[in-house]
Amino acid sequence: MSTPAHQKTKLKKKSEAVVKMLEAGKISNKQLVFLIISILLSTTSIFLPSAIYQEVKQDAWMVIILVVLVTAAAAFVLALLGNRFQDSTIIQYSTKILGIPLGKVVGLLYIIYFIYINAIIFREFMDMITTSYMPETPSLVVCISLFIAVAYLVRSGIEVLSRVSEITIPVILLLLVVVIMMVLPEVKISNFKPVMETGLLEITKSIYVPLAFFLEIVTMLMLVPYVNKPAQVKRTFILGVVISGLFLLLIMFAVIGVFGNLVGSMNFSTLRVIKYIKLFNLIERVEPVIMLMWVYGISIKIAVFFYCSVLALAQWLNLREYKALVLPTGVIIITLSFIMWDSSMQLKTHVKTIAPFFIVVEIAIPAFLLGVSALRGIKGVRK
Amino acid sequence: MKKIIICLMLICFVLTSAGCWNWIEIENRGLVGILGMDKAAEKGKIKVSMQMIKPSEIKGGKEGGGGAGEAVVVYTDTGNTPLDALRNISRKTGRKIFLPEISILVIGQELAREGVGPIMDFWRRDHETSLRTQVIISSGKAEEVLNTKIPTEKVGGFALDKMLEATKFHSKAPVNDILEFNNDVKSETSSPATAALKVIGKEKDPSKESFSPGKKIIIDGSAVFKDYKMTGQLTEEESRGMLWVKGKVKSGVIIIPVPGYEDKTMDLEIIRSSSKIKPEIKNGKLSINIKVKQEANISSIPPVDINIEKSNFIDKVKEENEKAIKKEVLASLSKARDLNADIFSIGEALHEKYPRQWSQYEKRWNDLFPYLNVKVQVDASIERTGMITNPLMVNSR
């Protein structure tokens, strides 16, 4: 309110200059890696171990390796597409490639996808908090308090968001390693035997749910234009996928090694394994630490998806500003997260049925766009 | 100005919104040392008893600061399910029971024989309970165990904790927490076996002066379960036999006859042991090889005329040692066959080695297990003879 007049005009000029871009921020490739880790690791680390164990039992860790390999290949394709159009997002170039009507349909599909995923994450987050820590706190209170923080983050722009992730994610990863080290004395190797009991076919069959989670990396196509060195995005994508995969493998190892055949029946096996820590009768109950980091990780993930949905909507509608959309979109997301599923069990089965559709949006459509653009020879501006 | 107001509002918000909905101050929580579960007199009901810790008696730190009264008080109540009974108990205590601190769950034999499924499900499902809680089966009522005073500890739960911890010195009872118990239940073939205890002795007579505690709790072998139902009990010898096969014998004493003087006994101290279960399928026939490895030291020899430096003597001791271990293992094996309970996880070993053939054995395991062809092979070694060599001869001069 007390900004000098010349500064105000400066700000105005700046905002006029970026009308086309909607977002003037710049993020480094390193920050992009952290964003990828936050979206790939924060929900998968809680929900995937049990889900995969139910399918292939003690071979669940192999599924992770397979998924990481497939995702790395998919990330390469996505990066090719991002590289081709270094100045625009998938919402913008889909109209360039497919023409206005079809391109707009594809854009809408992505907006729905971002909002949908966000509703799922919100719901998973609420379920986790309310079942494992605060059973009597109304979900809405958990949800809205998170929403306020995330909305502020989104309104601050991509630069602030990435810097927050750059500060918190390394700490989270470090804590994760420390905590897993503390579980190691409890790991029983016999819980991993016999290896390959279910056979390669079953393992391959069961990858599609975890794959749908991992291919969420498609979100990064919204952020490619804001990266410092878009030409190196291939490396960045694959690095993010591999690091997240390694950490997930570590978690999987701890969970299966400690709980053995009970993993399949657990809701939050990762939390449970950390509750099980007891070192020298001294270090016990470290789960608040892990909870803290997950709240951070999930907040960043929600913020990324939230930001992408708002930005995509603004670009789709050719708006000059995305900030005005934050509140209405947030209300839609929260409402959806409440009305779409009656119980946490329903959410689980729903995620399983919807996963193939996600995979289509996540990799089939970008691959199609890449193919068509190559055939028609359409290219964005190279930086 | 506006910013300051917003900041103040935020600070107020943070201060007023601390904690969750079901937040209870620590002094209002019901801290419990041990929890006991019994079959209630009414049909289908569960009787819960617990030793609640009196905070005023525990605090104070130094001797005398805690007051002269008892540190714990035992409450009981009944309910249709474990949680129902736990909530009913609040009618008497006025506090909500704080489950995470419970380290030991004592289950009365009557209830255990009827099935502990509901208790185990509750324990795994609830967000407060710990998978580390240890399960003990009382051969009498669990309530009686909780009512027995253990003079060395103020809180009975701590004493039982130490008793379980001390099983590693004699290896005559298994120690299983909720996690291991349920792992065995979930496995299609294994049967859980967990520590058992009983109350012995009579109430102390106040008119006679004595340092003896009167009623005592004693760890007594193990209770064997088939799925969630208790089906039998192992003696201490059989329990150690089972622990040999599982490779869980950490220490203990083995009594053997002195070579050459069969009427006298000497003893050995177990230093470490390990084991391997090797299933083998040959020409469609299944046989199980159990290999137990053990290291022991000589801990006492009666005063007889022997020279232990002759290698021949140590060899004979080794032989007797192996015989003694084999006897224990075979005792547990025959009991397990009687109960048709795979307490050794032989089925899981077979599953590990022959995953392809496993499916044809898995379903028939109940019919197969009692008639399995099991070979026991013990490989013992006598490492050291203690601080002295030969025993002092009484009339050797």
Coordinates of N, CA and C in Angstrom, one line a residue, chain B residues 126-203:
Chain B
D126 N -6.3 -50.6 15.3 CA -6.4 -49.4 16.0 C -5.1 -48.6 15.7
H127 N -5.3 -47.2 15.7 CA -4.1 -46.4 15.4 C -3.2 -46.2 16.6
E128 N -3.7 -46.5 17.8 CA -2.9 -46.2 19.0 C -2.0 -47.4 19.4
T129 N -2.5 -48.6 19.1 CA -1.8 -49.7 19.6 C -0.5 -50.0 18.9
S130 N 0.4 -50.7 19.5 CA 1.7 -51.0 18.9 C 1.8 -52.4 18.5
L131 N 2.5 -52.7 17.4 CA 2.7 -54.0 17.0 C 3.8 -54.7 17.8
R132 N 4.4 -53.9 18.6 CA 5.5 -54.5 19.5 C 5.0 -55.0 20.8
T133 N 3.7 -54.9 21.1 CA 3.2 -55.4 22.3 C 3.4 -56.9 22.3
Q134 N 3.9 -57.4 23.5 CA 4.2 -58.8 23.6 C 3.0 -59.6 24.1
V135 N 2.8 -60.8 23.6 CA 1.6 -61.6 23.9 C 2.1 -62.7 24.9
I136 N 1.4 -62.8 26.0 CA 1.7 -63.9 26.9 C 0.4 -64.6 27.3
I137 N 0.4 -65.9 27.3 CA -0.8 -66.6 27.7 C -0.7 -67.0 29.2
S138 N -1.7 -66.7 30.0 CA -1.7 -67.1 31.4 C -2.4 -68.4 31.5
S139 N -1.9 -69.4 32.2 CA -2.6 -70.7 32.3 C -3.8 -70.6 33.2
G140 N -3.8 -69.5 34.1 CA -5.0 -69.3 34.8 C -5.8 -68.1 34.2
K141 N -6.3 -67.3 35.1 CA -6.9 -66.0 34.6 C -5.9 -64.9 34.5
A142 N -6.1 -64.1 33.5 CA -5.1 -63.0 33.3 C -5.3 -62.0 34.5
E143 N -6.5 -61.9 35.0 CA -6.7 -61.0 36.1 C -5.9 -61.3 37.3
E144 N -5.7 -62.6 37.5 CA -4.9 -63.0 38.7 C -3.5 -62.6 38.5
V145 N -3.0 -62.7 37.3 CA -1.6 -62.2 37.0 C -1.4 -60.8 37.3
L146 N -2.4 -60.0 36.9 CA -2.3 -58.5 37.1 C -2.4 -58.2 38.6
N147 N -3.1 -59.0 39.4 CA -3.3 -58.8 40.8 C -2.1 -59.3 41.6
T148 N -1.2 -60.0 41.0 CA -0.1 -60.5 41.8 C 1.0 -59.4 41.8
K149 N 1.4 -59.1 43.1 CA 2.3 -58.0 43.3 C 3.8 -58.6 43.1
I150 N 4.6 -57.8 42.3 CA 6.0 -58.2 42.1 C 6.8 -57.2 42.9
P151 N 7.4 -57.6 44.0 CA 8.0 -56.6 44.9 C 9.2 -55.8 44.3
T152 N 9.9 -56.4 43.3 CA 11.0 -55.7 42.8 C 10.7 -54.6 41.9
E153 N 9.5 -54.5 41.4 CA 9.2 -53.4 40.5 C 7.9 -52.8 41.0
K154 N 7.8 -51.5 40.8 CA 6.6 -50.8 41.2 C 5.4 -51.1 40.3
V155 N 5.8 -51.2 39.0 CA 4.7 -51.5 38.0 C 4.9 -52.9 37.5
G156 N 3.8 -53.7 37.5 CA 3.9 -55.1 37.1 C 4.3 -55.2 35.7
G157 N 3.9 -54.3 34.8 CA 4.3 -54.3 33.4 C 5.8 -54.3 33.2
F158 N 6.5 -53.5 34.0 CA 7.9 -53.5 33.8 C 8.5 -54.8 34.2
A159 N 8.0 -55.4 35.3 CA 8.5 -56.7 35.8 C 8.3 -57.8 34.7
L160 N 7.1 -57.8 34.1 CA 6.9 -58.8 33.1 C 7.8 -58.6 31.9
D161 N 8.0 -57.3 31.6 CA 8.9 -57.0 30.5 C 10.3 -57.6 30.7
K162 N 10.8 -57.4 32.0 CA 12.1 -57.9 32.3 C 12.1 -59.4 32.3
M163 N 11.0 -60.0 32.7 CA 10.9 -61.5 32.7 C 11.1 -62.0 31.3
L164 N 10.4 -61.3 30.3 CA 10.5 -61.8 29.0 C 11.9 -61.5 28.4
E165 N 12.5 -60.4 28.8 CA 13.8 -60.1 28.4 C 14.8 -61.1 28.9
A166 N 14.5 -61.6 30.1 CA 15.4 -62.6 30.7 C 15.3 -64.0 30.1
T167 N 14.3 -64.2 29.3 CA 14.2 -65.6 28.7 C 15.5 -65.9 27.9
K168 N 16.2 -64.9 27.5 CA 17.4 -65.2 26.7 C 18.5 -65.8 27.6
F169 N 18.4 -65.8 28.9 CA 19.4 -66.5 29.7 C 19.1 -68.0 29.9
H170 N 17.8 -68.4 29.7 CA 17.5 -69.8 29.8 C 16.9 -70.4 28.5
S171 N 16.4 -69.5 27.7 CA 15.8 -70.0 26.4 C 14.8 -71.1 26.6
K172 N 13.9 -70.9 27.6 CA 12.9 -72.0 27.9 C 11.5 -71.5 27.5
A173 N 11.4 -70.3 26.9 CA 10.1 -69.8 26.4 C 10.4 -68.9 25.3
P174 N 9.5 -68.9 24.3 CA 9.7 -68.0 23.1 C 9.1 -66.6 23.5
V175 N 9.6 -65.6 22.8 CA 9.1 -64.2 23.0 C 8.5 -63.8 21.7
N176 N 7.2 -63.5 21.7 CA 6.6 -63.1 20.4 C 5.8 -61.9 20.6
D177 N 6.0 -60.9 19.7 CA 5.1 -59.8 19.7 C 3.9 -60.0 18.8
I178 N 3.0 -59.0 18.8 CA 1.8 -59.1 18.0 C 2.2 -59.3 16.5
L179 N 3.3 -58.7 16.1 CA 3.6 -58.8 14.7 C 4.0 -60.2 14.3
E180 N 4.9 -60.8 15.1 CA 5.3 -62.2 14.8 C 4.2 -63.2 14.9
F181 N 3.4 -63.0 15.9 CA 2.2 -63.8 16.2 C 1.3 -63.8 14.9
N182 N 1.0 -62.6 14.4 CA 0.1 -62.5 13.3 C 0.8 -62.9 12.0
N183 N 2.1 -62.8 11.9 CA 2.8 -63.3 10.7 C 2.6 -64.8 10.6
D184 N 2.6 -65.5 11.8 CA 2.4 -67.0 11.8 C 1.0 -67.3 11.5
V185 N 0.1 -66.5 12.0 CA -1.4 -66.8 11.7 C -1.6 -66.6 10.2
K186 N -1.1 -65.6 9.6 CA -1.3 -65.3 8.2 C -0.7 -66.4 7.3
S187 N 0.4 -66.9 7.7 CA 1.0 -67.9 6.9 C 0.1 -69.1 6.9
E188 N 0.0 -69.8 5.7 CA -1.0 -70.9 5.6 C -0.6 -72.1 6.4
T189 N 0.7 -72.2 6.7 CA 1.1 -73.4 7.4 C 1.6 -73.2 8.8
S190 N 2.2 -72.1 9.1 CA 2.8 -72.0 10.4 C 1.8 -71.8 11.5
S191 N 2.2 -72.2 12.7 CA 1.4 -72.0 13.9 C 2.1 -71.2 14.9
P192 N 1.5 -70.1 15.5 CA 2.2 -69.3 16.4 C 2.4 -70.1 17.8
A193 N 3.5 -69.8 18.4 CA 3.7 -70.3 19.8 C 4.3 -69.1 20.6
T194 N 3.7 -68.8 21.7 CA 4.1 -67.7 22.4 C 4.2 -68.0 23.9
A195 N 4.9 -67.1 24.6 CA 5.3 -67.5 26.0 C 4.0 -67.7 26.9
A196 N 4.1 -68.6 27.8 CA 3.0 -68.8 28.8 C 3.5 -68.5 30.2
L197 N 2.7 -68.2 31.0 CA 3.1 -68.0 32.4 C 2.0 -68.5 33.4
K198 N 2.4 -68.7 34.6 CA 1.4 -69.1 35.6 C 1.7 -68.4 37.0
V199 N 0.7 -68.4 37.8 CA 0.9 -67.8 39.1 C 1.1 -69.0 40.1
I200 N 2.2 -69.0 40.9 CA 2.4 -70.1 41.8 C 2.4 -69.5 43.3
G201 N 2.3 -70.4 44.2 CA 2.5 -70.0 45.6 C 1.1 -69.5 46.2
K202 N 1.2 -69.3 47.5 CA 0.0 -68.9 48.1 C 0.1 -67.4 48.6
E203 N -1.0 -66.8 48.9 CA -0.9 -65.5 49.5 C -0.1 -65.4 50.7

